Short mmCIF file of N, CA and C in Angstrom, two decimals:
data_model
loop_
_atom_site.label_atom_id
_atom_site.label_comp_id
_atom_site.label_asym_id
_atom_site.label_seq_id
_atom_site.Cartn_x
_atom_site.Cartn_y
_atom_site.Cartn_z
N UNK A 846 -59.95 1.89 -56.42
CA UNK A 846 -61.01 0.99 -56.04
C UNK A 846 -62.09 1.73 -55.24
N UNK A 847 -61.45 2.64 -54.55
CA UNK A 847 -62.52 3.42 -53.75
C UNK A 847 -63.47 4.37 -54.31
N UNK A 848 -62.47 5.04 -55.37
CA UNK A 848 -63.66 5.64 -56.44
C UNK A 848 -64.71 4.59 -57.18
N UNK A 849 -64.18 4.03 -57.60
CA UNK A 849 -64.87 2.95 -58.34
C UNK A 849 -66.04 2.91 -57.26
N UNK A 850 -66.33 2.31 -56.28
CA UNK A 850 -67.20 2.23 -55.24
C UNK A 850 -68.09 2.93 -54.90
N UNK A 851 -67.38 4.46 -54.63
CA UNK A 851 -67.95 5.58 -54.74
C UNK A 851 -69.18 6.31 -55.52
N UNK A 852 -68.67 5.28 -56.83
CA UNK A 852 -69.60 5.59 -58.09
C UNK A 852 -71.09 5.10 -58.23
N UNK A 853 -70.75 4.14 -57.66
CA UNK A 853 -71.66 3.01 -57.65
C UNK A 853 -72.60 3.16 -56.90
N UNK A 854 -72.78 3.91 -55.85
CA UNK A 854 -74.00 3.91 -54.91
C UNK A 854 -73.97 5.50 -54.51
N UNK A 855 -74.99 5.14 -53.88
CA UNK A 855 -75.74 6.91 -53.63
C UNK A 855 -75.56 6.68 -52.52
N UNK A 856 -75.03 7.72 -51.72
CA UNK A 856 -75.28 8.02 -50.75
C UNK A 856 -75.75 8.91 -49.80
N UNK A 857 -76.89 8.65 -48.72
CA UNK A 857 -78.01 9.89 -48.01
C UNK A 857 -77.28 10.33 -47.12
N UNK A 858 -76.40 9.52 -46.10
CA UNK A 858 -76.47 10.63 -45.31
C UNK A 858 -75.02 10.38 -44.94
N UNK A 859 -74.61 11.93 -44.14
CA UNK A 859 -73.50 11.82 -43.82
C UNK A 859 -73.52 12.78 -42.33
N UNK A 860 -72.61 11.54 -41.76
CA UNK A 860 -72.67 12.27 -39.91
C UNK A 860 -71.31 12.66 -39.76
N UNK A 861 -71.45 13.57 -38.83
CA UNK A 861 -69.75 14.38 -38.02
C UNK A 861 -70.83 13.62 -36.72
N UNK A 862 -69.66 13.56 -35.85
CA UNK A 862 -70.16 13.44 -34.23
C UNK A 862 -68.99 13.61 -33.74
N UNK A 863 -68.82 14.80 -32.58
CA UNK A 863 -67.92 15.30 -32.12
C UNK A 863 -67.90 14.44 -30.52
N UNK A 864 -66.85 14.16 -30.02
CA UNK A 864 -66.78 13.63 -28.44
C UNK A 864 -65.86 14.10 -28.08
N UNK A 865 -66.11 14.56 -26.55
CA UNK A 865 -65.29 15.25 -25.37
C UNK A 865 -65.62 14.53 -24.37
N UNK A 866 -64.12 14.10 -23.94
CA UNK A 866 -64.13 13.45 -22.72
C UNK A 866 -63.16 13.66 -21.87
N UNK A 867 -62.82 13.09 -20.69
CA UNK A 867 -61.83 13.87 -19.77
C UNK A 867 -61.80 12.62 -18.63
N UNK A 868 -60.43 12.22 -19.00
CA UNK A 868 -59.75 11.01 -18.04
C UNK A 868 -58.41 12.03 -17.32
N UNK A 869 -58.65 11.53 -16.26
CA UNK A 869 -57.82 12.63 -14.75
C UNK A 869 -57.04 13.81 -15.60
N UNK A 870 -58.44 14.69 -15.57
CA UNK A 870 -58.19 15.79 -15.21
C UNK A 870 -57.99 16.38 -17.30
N UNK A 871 -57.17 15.28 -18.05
CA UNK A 871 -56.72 15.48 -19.50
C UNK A 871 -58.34 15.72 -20.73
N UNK A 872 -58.40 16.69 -20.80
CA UNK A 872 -59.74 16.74 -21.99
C UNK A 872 -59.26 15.97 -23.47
N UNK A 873 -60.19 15.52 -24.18
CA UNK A 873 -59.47 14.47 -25.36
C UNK A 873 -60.98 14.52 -26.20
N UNK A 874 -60.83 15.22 -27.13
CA UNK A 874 -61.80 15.37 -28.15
C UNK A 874 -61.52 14.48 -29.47
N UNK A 875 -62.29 14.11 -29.69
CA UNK A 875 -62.64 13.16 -30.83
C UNK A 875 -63.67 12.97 -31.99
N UNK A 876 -63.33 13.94 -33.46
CA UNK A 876 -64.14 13.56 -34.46
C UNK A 876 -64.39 12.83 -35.11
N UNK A 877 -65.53 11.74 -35.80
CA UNK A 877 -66.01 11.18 -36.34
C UNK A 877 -66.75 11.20 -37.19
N UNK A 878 -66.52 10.40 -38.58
CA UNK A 878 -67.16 11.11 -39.63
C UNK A 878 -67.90 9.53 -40.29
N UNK A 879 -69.19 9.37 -40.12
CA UNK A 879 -69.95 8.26 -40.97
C UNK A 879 -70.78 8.42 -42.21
N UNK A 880 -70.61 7.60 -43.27
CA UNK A 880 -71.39 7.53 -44.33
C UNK A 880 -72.13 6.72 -44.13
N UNK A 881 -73.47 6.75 -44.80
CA UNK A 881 -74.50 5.74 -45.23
C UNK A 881 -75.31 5.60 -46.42
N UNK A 882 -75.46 4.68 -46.51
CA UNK A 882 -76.36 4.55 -48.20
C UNK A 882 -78.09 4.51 -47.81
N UNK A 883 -78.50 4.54 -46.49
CA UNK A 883 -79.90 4.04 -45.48
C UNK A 883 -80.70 5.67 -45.76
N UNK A 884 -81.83 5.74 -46.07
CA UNK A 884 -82.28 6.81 -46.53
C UNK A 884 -82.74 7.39 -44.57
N UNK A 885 -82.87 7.04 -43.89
CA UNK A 885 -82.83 7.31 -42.61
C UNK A 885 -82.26 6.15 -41.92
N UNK A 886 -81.59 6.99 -40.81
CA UNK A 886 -81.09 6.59 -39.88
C UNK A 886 -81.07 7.31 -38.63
N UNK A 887 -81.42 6.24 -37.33
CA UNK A 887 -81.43 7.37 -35.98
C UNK A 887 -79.76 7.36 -35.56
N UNK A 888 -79.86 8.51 -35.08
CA UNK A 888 -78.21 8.74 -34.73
C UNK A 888 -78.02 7.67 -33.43
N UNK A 889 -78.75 6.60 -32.83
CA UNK A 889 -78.43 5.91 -31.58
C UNK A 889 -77.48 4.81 -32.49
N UNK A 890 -78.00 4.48 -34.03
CA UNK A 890 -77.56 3.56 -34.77
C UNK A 890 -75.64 3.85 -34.25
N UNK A 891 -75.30 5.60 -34.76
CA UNK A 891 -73.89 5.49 -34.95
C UNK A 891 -73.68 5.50 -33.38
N UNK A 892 -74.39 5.91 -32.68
CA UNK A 892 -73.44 6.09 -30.96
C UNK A 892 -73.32 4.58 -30.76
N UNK A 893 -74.12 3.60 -31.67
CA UNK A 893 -73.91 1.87 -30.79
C UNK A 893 -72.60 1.87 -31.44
N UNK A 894 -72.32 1.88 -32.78
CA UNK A 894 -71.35 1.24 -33.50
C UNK A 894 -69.57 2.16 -33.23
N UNK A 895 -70.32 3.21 -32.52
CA UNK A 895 -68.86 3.85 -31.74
C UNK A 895 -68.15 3.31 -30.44
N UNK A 896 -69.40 3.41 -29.59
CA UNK A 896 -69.21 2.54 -28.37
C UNK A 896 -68.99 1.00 -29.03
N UNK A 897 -69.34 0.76 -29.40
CA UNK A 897 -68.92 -1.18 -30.22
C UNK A 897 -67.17 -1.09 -30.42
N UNK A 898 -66.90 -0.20 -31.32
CA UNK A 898 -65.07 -0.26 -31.74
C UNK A 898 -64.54 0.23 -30.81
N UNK A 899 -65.16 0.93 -30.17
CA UNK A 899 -63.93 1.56 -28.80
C UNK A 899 -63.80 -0.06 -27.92
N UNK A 900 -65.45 -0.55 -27.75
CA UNK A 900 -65.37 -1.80 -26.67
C UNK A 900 -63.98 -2.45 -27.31
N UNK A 901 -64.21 -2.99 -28.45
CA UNK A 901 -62.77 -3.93 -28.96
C UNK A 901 -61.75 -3.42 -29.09
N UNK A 902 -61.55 -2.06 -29.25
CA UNK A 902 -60.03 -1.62 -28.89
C UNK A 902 -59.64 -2.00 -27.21
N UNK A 903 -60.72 -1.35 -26.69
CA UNK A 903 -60.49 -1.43 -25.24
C UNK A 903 -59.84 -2.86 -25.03
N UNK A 904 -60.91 -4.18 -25.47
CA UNK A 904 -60.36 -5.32 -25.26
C UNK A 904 -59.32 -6.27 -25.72
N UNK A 905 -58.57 -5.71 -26.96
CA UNK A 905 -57.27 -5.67 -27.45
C UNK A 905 -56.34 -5.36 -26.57
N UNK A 906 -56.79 -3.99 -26.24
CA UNK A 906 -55.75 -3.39 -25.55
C UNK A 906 -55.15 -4.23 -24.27
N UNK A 907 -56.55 -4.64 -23.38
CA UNK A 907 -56.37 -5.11 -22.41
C UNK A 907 -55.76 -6.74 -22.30
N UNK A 908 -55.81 -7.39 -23.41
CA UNK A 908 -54.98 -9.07 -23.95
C UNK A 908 -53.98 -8.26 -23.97
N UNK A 909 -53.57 -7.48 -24.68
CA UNK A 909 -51.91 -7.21 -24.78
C UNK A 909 -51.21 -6.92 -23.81
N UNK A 910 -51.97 -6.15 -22.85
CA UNK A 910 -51.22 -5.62 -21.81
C UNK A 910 -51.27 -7.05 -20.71
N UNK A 911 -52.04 -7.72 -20.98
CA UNK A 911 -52.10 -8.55 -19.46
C UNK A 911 -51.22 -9.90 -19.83
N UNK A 912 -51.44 -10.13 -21.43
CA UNK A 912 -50.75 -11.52 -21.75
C UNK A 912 -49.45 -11.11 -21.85
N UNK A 913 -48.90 -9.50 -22.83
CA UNK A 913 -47.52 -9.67 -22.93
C UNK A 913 -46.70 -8.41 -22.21
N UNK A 914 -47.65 -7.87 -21.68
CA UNK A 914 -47.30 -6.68 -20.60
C UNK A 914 -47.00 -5.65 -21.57
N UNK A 915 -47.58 -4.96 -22.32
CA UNK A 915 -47.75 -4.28 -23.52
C UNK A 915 -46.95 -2.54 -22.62
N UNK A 916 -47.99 -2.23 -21.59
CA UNK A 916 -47.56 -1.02 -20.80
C UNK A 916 -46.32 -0.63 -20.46
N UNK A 917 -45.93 -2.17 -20.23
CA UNK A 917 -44.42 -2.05 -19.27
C UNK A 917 -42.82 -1.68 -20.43
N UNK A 918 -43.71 -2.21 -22.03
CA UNK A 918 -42.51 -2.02 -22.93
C UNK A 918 -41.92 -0.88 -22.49
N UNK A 919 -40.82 -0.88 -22.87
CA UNK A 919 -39.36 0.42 -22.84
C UNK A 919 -38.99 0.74 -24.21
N UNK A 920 -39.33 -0.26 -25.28
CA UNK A 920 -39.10 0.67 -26.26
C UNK A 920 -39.91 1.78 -26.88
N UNK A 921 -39.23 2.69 -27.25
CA UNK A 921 -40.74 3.90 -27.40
C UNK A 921 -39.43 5.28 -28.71
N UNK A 922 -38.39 4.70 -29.60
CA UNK A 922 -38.10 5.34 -30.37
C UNK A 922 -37.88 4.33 -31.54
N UNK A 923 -37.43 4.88 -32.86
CA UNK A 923 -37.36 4.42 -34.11
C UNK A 923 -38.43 3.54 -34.48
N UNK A 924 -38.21 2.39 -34.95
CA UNK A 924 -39.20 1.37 -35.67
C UNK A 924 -39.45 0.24 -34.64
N UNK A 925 -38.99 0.57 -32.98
CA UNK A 925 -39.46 -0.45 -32.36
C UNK A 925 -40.44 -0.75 -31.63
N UNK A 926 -41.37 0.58 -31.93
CA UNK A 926 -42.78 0.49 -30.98
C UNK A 926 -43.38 -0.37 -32.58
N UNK A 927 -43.50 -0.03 -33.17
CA UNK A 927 -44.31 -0.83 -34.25
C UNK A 927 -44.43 -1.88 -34.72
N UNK A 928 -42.65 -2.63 -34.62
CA UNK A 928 -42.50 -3.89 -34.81
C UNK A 928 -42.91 -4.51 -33.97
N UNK A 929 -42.47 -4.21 -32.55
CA UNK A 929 -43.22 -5.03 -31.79
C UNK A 929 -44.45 -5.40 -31.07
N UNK A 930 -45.39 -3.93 -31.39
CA UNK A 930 -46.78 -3.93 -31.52
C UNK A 930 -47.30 -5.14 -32.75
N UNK A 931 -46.78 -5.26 -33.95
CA UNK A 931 -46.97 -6.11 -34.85
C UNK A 931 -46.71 -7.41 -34.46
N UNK A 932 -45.69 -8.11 -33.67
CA UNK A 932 -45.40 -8.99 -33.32
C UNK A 932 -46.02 -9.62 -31.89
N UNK A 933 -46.81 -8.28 -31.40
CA UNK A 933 -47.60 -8.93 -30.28
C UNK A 933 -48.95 -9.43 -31.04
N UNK A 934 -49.64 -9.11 -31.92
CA UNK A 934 -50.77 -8.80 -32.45
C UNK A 934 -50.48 -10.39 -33.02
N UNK A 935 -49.73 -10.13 -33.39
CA UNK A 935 -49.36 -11.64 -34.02
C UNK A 935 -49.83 -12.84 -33.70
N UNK A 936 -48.71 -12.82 -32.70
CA UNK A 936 -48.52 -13.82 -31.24
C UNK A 936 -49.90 -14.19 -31.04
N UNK A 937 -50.66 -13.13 -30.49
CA UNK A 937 -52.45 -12.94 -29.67
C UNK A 937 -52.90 -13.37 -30.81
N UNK A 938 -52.81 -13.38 -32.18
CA UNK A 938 -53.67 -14.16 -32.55
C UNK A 938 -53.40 -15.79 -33.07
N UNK A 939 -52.61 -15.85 -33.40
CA UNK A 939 -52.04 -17.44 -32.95
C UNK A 939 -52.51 -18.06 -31.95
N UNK A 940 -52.39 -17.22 -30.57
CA UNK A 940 -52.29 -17.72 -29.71
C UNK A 940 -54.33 -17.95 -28.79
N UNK A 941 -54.78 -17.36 -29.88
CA UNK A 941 -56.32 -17.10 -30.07
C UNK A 941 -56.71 -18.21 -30.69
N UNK A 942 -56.17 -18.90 -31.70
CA UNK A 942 -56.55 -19.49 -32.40
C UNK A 942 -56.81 -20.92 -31.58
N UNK A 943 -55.97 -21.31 -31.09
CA UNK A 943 -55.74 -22.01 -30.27
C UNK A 943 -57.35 -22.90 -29.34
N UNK A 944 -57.35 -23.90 -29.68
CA UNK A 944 -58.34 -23.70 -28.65
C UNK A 944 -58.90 -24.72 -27.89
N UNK A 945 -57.93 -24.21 -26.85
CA UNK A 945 -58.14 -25.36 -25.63
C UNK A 945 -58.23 -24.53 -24.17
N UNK A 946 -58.42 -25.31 -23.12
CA UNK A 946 -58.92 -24.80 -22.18
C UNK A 946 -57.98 -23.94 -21.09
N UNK A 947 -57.11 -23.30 -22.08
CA UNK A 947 -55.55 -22.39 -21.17
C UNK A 947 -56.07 -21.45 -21.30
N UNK A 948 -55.71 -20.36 -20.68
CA UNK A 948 -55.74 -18.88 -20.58
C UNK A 948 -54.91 -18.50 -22.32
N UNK A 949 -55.06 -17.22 -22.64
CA UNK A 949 -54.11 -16.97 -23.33
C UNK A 949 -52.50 -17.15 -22.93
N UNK A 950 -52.26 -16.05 -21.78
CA UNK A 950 -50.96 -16.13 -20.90
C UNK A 950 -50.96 -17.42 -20.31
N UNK A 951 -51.56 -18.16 -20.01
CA UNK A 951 -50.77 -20.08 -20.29
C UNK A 951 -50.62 -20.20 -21.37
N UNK A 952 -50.64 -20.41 -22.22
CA UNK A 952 -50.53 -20.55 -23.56
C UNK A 952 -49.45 -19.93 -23.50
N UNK A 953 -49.20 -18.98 -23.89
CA UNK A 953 -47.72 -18.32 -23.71
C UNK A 953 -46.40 -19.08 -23.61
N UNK A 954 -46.95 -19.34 -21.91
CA UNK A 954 -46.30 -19.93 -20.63
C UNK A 954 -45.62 -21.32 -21.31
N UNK A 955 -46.71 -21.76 -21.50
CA UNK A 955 -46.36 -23.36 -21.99
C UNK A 955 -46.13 -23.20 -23.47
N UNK A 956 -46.20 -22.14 -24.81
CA UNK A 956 -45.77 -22.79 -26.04
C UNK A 956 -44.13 -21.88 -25.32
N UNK A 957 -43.70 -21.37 -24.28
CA UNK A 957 -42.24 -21.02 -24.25
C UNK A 957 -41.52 -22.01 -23.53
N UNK A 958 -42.23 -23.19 -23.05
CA UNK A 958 -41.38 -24.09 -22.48
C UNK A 958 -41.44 -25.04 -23.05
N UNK A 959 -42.42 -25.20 -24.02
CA UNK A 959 -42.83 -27.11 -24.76
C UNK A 959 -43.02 -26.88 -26.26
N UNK A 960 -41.76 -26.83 -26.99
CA UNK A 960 -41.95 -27.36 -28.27
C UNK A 960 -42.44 -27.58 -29.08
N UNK A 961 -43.40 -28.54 -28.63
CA UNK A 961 -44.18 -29.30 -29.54
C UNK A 961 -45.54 -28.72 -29.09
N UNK A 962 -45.75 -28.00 -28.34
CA UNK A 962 -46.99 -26.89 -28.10
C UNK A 962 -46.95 -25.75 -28.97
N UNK A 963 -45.56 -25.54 -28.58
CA UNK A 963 -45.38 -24.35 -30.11
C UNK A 963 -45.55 -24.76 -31.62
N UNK A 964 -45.31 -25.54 -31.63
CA UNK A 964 -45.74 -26.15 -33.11
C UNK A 964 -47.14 -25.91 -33.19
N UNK A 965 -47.70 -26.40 -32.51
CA UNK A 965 -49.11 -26.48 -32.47
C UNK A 965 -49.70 -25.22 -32.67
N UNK A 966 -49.60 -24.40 -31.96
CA UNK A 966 -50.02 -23.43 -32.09
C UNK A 966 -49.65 -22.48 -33.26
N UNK A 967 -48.01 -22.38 -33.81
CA UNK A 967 -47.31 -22.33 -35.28
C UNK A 967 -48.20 -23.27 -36.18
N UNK A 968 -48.99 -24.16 -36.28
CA UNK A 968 -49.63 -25.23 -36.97
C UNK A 968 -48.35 -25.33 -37.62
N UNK A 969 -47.47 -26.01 -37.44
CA UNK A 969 -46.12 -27.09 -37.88
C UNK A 969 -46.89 -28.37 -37.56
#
């Protein structure tokens, strides 16, 4: 499918953008590689849309860790960092869907004590 796609359009330009950064004290380099079909483009275009996906990782990150304490997990061998990364992702969005005037972590709180909240939020 991707060839197929490929075929189909022309494309002008193509960016690398290299980043170096350094959180206490650890250096952490990061390449990036963008296509475009836009016969110009200013490079501020790709620094927004980098800073943009990091913002929403960042803010993923930070629902998981605060609603299901993501940091504090202990599992960290075989297939159980993944499953249960999958099963938080889950949860958060169920629990997103939702939409009334609780926190996420109320929500939680209350579909683990009330039933028929969990349904709700399960749409049962």
């Amino acid at each position: 499918m991707i060839a197929k796609i490929l075929q189909q359009h022309t494309f002008y330009i193509t960016t690398k953008i290299d980043s170096t950064r350094e959180i206490k004290g650890i250096l952490q380099q990061e390449t990036r590689y963008y296509i475009s079909d836009e016969e110009v483009v200013r490079p501020a275009y790709y620094n927004a849309l980098a800073r943009g996906h990091r913002g929403i990782e960042n803010l993923l990150h930070w629902h998981l860790d605060v609603t299901f304490k993501e940091d504090d997990c202990r599992a960290r061998t075989g297939n159980a960092p993944l499953n249960l990364s999958t099963m938080r992702k889950l949860a958060l969005q169920l629990l997103s869907n939702r939409n009334d005037k609780h926190s996420l972590k109320k929500r939680q709180y209350k579909a683990a004590l009330d039933i028929g909240y969990m349904k709700k939020i399960l749409n049962f």
